[in-house]
PDB file of C-alpha atoms in Angstrom:
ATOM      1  CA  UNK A 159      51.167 -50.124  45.292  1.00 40.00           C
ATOM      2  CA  UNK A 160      47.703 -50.705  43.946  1.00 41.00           C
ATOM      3  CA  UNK A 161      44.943 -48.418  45.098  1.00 37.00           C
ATOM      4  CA  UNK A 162      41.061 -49.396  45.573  1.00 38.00           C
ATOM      5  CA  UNK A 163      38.958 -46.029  45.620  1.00 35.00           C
ATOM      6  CA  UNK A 164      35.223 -46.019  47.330  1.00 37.00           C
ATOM      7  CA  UNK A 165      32.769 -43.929  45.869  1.00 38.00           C
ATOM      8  CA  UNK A 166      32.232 -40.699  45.826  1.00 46.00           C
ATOM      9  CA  UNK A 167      35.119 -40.849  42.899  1.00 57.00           C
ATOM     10  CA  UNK A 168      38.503 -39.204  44.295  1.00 55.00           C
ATOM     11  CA  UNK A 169      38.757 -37.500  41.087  1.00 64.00           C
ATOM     12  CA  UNK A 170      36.245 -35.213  42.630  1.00 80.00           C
ATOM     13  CA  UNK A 171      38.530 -34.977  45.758  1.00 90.00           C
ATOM     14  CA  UNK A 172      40.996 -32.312  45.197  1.00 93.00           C
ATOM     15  CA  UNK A 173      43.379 -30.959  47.993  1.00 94.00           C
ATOM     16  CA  UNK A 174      43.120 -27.313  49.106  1.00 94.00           C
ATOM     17  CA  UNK A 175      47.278 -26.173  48.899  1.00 95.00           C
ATOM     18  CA  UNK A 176      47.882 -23.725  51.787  1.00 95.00           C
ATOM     19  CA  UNK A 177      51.482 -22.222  52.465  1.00 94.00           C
ATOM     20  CA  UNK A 178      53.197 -22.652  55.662  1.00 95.00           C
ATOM     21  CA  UNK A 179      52.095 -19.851  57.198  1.00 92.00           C
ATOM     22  CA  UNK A 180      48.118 -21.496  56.257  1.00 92.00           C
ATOM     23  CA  UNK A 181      47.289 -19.420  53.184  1.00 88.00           C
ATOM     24  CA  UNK A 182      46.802 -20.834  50.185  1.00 88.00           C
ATOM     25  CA  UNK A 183      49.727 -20.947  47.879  1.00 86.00           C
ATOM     26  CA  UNK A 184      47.619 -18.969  45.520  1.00 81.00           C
ATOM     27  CA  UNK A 185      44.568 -17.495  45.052  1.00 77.00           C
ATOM     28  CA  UNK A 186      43.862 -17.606  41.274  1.00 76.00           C
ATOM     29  CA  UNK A 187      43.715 -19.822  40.529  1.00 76.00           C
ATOM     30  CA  UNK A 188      43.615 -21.648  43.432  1.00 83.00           C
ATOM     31  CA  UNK A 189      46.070 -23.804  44.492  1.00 89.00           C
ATOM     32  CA  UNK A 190      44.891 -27.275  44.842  1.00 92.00           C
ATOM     33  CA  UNK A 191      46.894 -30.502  43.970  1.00 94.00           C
ATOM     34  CA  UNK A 192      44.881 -33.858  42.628  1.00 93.00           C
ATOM     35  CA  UNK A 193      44.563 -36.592  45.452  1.00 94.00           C
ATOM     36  CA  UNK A 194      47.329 -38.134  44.303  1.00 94.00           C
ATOM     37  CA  UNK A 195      49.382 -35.591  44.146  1.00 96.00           C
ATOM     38  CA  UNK A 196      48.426 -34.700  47.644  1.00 96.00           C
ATOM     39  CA  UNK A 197      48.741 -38.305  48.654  1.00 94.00           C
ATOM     40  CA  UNK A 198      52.619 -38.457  47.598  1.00 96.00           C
ATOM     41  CA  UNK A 199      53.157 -34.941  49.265  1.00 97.00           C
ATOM     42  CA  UNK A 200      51.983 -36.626  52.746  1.00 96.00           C
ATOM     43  CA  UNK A 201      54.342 -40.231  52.257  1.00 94.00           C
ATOM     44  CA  UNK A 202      57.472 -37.791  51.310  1.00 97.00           C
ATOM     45  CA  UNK A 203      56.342 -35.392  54.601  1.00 97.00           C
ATOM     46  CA  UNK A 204      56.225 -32.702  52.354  1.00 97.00           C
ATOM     47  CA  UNK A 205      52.958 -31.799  53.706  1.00 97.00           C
ATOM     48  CA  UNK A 206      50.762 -31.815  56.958  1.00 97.00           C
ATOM     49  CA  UNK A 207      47.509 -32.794  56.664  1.00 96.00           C
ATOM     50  CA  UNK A 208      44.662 -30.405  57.798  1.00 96.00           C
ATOM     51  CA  UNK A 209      41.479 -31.925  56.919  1.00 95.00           C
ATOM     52  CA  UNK A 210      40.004 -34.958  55.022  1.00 94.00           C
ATOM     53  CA  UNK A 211      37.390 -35.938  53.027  1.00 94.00           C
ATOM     54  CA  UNK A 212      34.932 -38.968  53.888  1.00 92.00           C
ATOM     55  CA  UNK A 213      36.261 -40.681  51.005  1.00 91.00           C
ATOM     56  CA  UNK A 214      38.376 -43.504  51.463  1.00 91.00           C
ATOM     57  CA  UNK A 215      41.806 -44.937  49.508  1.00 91.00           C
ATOM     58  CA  UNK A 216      43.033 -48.659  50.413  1.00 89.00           C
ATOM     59  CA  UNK A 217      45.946 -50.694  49.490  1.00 86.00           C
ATOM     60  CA  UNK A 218      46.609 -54.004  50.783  1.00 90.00           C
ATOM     61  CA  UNK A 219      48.124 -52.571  53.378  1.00 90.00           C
ATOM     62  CA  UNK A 220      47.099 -49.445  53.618  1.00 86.00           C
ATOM     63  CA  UNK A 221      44.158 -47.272  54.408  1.00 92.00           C
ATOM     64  CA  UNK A 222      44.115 -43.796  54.213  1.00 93.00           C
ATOM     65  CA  UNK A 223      41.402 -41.076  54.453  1.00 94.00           C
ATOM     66  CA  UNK A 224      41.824 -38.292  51.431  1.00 95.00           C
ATOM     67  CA  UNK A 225      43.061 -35.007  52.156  1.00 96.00           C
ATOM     68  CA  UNK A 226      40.999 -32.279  51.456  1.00 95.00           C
ATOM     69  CA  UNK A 227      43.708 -29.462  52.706  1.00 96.00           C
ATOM     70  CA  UNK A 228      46.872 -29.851  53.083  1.00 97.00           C
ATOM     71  CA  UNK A 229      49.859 -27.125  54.267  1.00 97.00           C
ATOM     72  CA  UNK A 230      53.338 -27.082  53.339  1.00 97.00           C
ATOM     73  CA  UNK A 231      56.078 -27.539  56.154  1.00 97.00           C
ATOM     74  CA  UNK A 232      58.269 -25.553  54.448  1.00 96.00           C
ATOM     75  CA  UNK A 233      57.397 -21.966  53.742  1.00 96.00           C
ATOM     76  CA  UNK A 234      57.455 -20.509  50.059  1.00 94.00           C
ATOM     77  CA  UNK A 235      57.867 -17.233  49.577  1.00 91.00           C
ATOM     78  CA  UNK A 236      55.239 -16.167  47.374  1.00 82.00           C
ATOM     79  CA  UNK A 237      56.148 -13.651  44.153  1.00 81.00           C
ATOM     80  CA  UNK A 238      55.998  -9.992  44.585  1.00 82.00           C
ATOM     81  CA  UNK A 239      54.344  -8.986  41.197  1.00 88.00           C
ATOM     82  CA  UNK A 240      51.872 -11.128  39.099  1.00 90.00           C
ATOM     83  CA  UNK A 241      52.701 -12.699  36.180  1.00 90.00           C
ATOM     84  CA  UNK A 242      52.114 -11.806  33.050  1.00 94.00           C
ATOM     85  CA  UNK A 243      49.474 -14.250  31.664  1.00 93.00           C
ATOM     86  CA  UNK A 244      46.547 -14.414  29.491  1.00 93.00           C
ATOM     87  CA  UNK A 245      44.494 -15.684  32.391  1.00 91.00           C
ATOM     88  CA  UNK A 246      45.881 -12.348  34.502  1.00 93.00           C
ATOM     89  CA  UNK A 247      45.117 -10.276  32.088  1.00 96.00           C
ATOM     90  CA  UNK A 248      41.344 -11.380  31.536  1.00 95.00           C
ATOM     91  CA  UNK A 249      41.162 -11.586  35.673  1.00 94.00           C
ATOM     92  CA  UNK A 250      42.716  -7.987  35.496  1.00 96.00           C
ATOM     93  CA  UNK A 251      39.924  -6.823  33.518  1.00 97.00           C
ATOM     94  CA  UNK A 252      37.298  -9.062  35.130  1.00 95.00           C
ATOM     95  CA  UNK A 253      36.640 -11.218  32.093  1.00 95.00           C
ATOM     96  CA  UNK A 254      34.941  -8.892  30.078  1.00 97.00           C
ATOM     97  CA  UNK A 255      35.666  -6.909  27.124  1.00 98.00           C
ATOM     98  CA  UNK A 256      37.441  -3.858  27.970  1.00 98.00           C
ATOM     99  CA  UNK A 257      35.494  -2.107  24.503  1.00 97.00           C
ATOM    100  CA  UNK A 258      32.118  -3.486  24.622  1.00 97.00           C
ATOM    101  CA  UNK A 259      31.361  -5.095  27.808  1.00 96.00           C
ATOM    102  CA  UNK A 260      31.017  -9.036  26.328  1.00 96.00           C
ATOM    103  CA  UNK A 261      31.873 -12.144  28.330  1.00 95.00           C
ATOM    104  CA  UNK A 262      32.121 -14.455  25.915  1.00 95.00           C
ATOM    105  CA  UNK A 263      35.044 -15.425  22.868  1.00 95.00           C
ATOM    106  CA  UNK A 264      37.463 -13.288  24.460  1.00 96.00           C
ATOM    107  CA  UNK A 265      40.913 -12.628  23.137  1.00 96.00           C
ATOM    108  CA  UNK A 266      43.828  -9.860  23.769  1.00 93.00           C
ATOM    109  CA  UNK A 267      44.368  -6.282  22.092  1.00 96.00           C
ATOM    110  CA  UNK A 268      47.189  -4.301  21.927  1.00 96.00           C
ATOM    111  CA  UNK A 269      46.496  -0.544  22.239  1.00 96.00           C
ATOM    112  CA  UNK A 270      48.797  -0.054  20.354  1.00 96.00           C
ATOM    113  CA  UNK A 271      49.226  -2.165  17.407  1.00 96.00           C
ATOM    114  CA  UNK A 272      52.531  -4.587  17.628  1.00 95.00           C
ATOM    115  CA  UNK A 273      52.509  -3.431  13.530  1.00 95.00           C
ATOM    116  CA  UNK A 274      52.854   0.390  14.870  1.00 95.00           C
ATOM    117  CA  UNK A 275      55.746  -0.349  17.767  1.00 96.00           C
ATOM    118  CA  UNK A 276      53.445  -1.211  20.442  1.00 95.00           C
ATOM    119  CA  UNK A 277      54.565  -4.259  23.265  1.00 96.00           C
ATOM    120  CA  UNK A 278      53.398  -6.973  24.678  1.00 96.00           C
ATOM    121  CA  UNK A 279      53.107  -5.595  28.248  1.00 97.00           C
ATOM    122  CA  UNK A 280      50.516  -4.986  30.902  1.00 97.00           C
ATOM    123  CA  UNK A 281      50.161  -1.189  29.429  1.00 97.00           C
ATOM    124  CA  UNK A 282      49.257  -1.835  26.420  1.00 97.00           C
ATOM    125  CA  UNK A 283      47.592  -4.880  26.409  1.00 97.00           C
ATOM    126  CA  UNK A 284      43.588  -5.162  27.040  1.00 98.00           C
ATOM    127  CA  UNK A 285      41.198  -8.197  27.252  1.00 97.00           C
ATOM    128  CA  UNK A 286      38.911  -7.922  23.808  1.00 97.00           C
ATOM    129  CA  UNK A 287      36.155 -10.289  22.626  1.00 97.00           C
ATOM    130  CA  UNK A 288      36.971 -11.461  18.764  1.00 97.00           C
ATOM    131  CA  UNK A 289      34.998  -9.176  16.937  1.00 97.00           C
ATOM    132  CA  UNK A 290      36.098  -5.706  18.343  1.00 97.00           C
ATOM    133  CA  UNK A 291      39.142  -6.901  18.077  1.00 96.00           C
ATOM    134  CA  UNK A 292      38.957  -7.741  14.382  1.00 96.00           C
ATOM    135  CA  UNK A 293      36.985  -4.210  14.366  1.00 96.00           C
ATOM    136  CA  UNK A 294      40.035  -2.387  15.672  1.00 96.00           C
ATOM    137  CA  UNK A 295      42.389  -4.624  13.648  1.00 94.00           C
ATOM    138  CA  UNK A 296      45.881  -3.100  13.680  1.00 94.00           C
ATOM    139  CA  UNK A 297      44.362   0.226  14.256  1.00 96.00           C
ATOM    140  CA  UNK A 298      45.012   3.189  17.198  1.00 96.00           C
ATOM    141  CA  UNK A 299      42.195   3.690  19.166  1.00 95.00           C
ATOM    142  CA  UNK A 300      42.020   7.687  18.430  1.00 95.00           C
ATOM    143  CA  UNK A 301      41.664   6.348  14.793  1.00 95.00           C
ATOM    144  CA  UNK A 302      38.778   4.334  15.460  1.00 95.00           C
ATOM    145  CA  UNK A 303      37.330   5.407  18.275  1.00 95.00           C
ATOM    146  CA  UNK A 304      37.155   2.528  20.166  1.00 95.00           C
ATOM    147  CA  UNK A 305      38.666   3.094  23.746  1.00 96.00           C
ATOM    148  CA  UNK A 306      38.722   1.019  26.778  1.00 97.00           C
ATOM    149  CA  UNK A 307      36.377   1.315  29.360  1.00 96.00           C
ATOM    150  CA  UNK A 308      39.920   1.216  31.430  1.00 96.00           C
ATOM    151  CA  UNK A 309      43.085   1.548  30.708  1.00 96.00           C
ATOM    152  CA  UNK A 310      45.694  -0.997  30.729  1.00 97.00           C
ATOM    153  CA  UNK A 311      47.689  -0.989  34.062  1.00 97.00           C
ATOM    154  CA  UNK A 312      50.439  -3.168  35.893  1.00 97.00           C
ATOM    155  CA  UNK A 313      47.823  -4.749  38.550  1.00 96.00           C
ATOM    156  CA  UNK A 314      49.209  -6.133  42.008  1.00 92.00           C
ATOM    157  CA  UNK A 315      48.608  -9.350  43.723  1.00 87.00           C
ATOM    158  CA  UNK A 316      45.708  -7.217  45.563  1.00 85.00           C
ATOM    159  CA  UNK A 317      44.415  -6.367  42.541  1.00 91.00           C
ATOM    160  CA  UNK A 318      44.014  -9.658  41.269  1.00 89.00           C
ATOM    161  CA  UNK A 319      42.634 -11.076  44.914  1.00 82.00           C
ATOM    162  CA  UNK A 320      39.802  -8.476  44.581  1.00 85.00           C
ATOM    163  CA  UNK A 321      38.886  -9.534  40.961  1.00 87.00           C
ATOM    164  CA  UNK A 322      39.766 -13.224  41.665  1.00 82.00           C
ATOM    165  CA  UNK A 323      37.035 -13.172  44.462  1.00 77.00           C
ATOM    166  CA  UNK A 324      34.179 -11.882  41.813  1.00 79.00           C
ATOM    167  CA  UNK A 325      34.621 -15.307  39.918  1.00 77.00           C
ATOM    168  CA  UNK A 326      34.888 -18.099  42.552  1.00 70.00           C
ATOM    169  CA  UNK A 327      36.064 -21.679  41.329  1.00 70.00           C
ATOM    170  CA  UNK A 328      33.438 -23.936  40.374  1.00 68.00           C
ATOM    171  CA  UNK A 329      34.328 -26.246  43.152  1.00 71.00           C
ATOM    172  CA  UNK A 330      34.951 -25.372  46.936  1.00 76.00           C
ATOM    173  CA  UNK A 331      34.666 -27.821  49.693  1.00 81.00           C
ATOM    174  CA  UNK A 332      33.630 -26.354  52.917  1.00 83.00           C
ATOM    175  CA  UNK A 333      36.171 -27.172  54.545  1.00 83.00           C
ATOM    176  CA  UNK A 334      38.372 -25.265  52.206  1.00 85.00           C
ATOM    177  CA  UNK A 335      36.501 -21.572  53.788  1.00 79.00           C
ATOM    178  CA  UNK A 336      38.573 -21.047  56.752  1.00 80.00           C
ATOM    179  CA  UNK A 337      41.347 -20.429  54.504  1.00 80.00           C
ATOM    180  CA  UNK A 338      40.274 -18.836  51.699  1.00 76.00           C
ATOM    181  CA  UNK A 339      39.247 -15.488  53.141  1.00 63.00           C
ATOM    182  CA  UNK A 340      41.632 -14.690  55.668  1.00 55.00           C
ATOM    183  CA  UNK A 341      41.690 -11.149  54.544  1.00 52.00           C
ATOM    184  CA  UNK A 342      38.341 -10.136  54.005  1.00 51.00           C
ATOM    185  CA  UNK A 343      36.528  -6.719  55.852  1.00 52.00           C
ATOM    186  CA  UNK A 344      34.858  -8.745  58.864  1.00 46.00           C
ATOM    187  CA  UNK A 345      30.668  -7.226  59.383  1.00 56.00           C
ATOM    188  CA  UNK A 346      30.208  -5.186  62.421  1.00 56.00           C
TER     189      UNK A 346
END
């Protein structure tokens, strides 16, 4: 099947991924599928549609508005304890430096250096930028007196929603907001 796109480009048309139960299938990142991937989901009835974009696809035969969310008719059951990622860990400690407070050319530290015994796990593992981690090299922090502004921890999903929501993605459409904050304090 051939496919004629109208402007504005579909590649700017990405689908908002909620669960069956209308949350998104995650948070951060934030599930969203390409158009495509969104279109297939609909022709194999994977998917319900919720809302569309303006934006138009056409076959020969075919003519189809783009989804802009979409929510699973089958419900997954999301995991109980975040994974243990780079991008976790830098969300975990809110993209910055956990020795010097930088946002930029950030890396991972170990608190204690793999050289020394230390593991590659939540509690000993910190987001750095490059240079205090070259600082602290293979090094205990008591020896150089570099210590983190917090200490490593095991976050939940919570966790992670509460950082997540300091560091929005660069694209939201607005009809992507009834969904995104389902469990945010409502104002008085």
């Amino acid at each position: 099947m051939t496919v004629h796109v109208q402007p504005p480009r579909a590649e700017s048309c990405p689908a908002l991924v909620l669960n069956a139960d209308y949350r998104p299938l995650s948070y951060y990142p934030l599930s969203v599928w390409c158009w495509q991937d969104a279109i297939k989901a609909v022709f194999l009835d994977r998917v319900n549609i919720v809302s569309e974009y303006d934006t138009t696809v056409r076959s020969p035969s075919f003519e189809m508005r783009l989804p802009s969310v979409v929510c699973l008719k089958t419900y997954v059951q999301p995991t109980r304890n975040p994974a243990f990622t780079r991008f976790n860990v830098f969300l975990r400690d809110r993209f910055t430096c956990q020795y010097c407070g930088a946002r930029e050319d950030l890396t991972f530290d170990h608190l204690i250096p793999r050289s020394k015994g230390g593991l590659t796990t939540w509690e000993n593992v910190v987001a750095a930028c490059s240079p205090c981690n070259l600082r602290k090299g293979d090094h205990l922090p008591r020896d150089v007196e570099m210590w983190p502004r917090q200490m490593p921890f095991a976050p939940s999903l919570q966790d992670l929603h509460r950082n997540g929501r300091l560091f929005p993605p660069n694209f939201l459409h607005e009809s992507w907001l009834d969904y995104l904050y389902w469990d945010s304090e409502l104002e008085p």
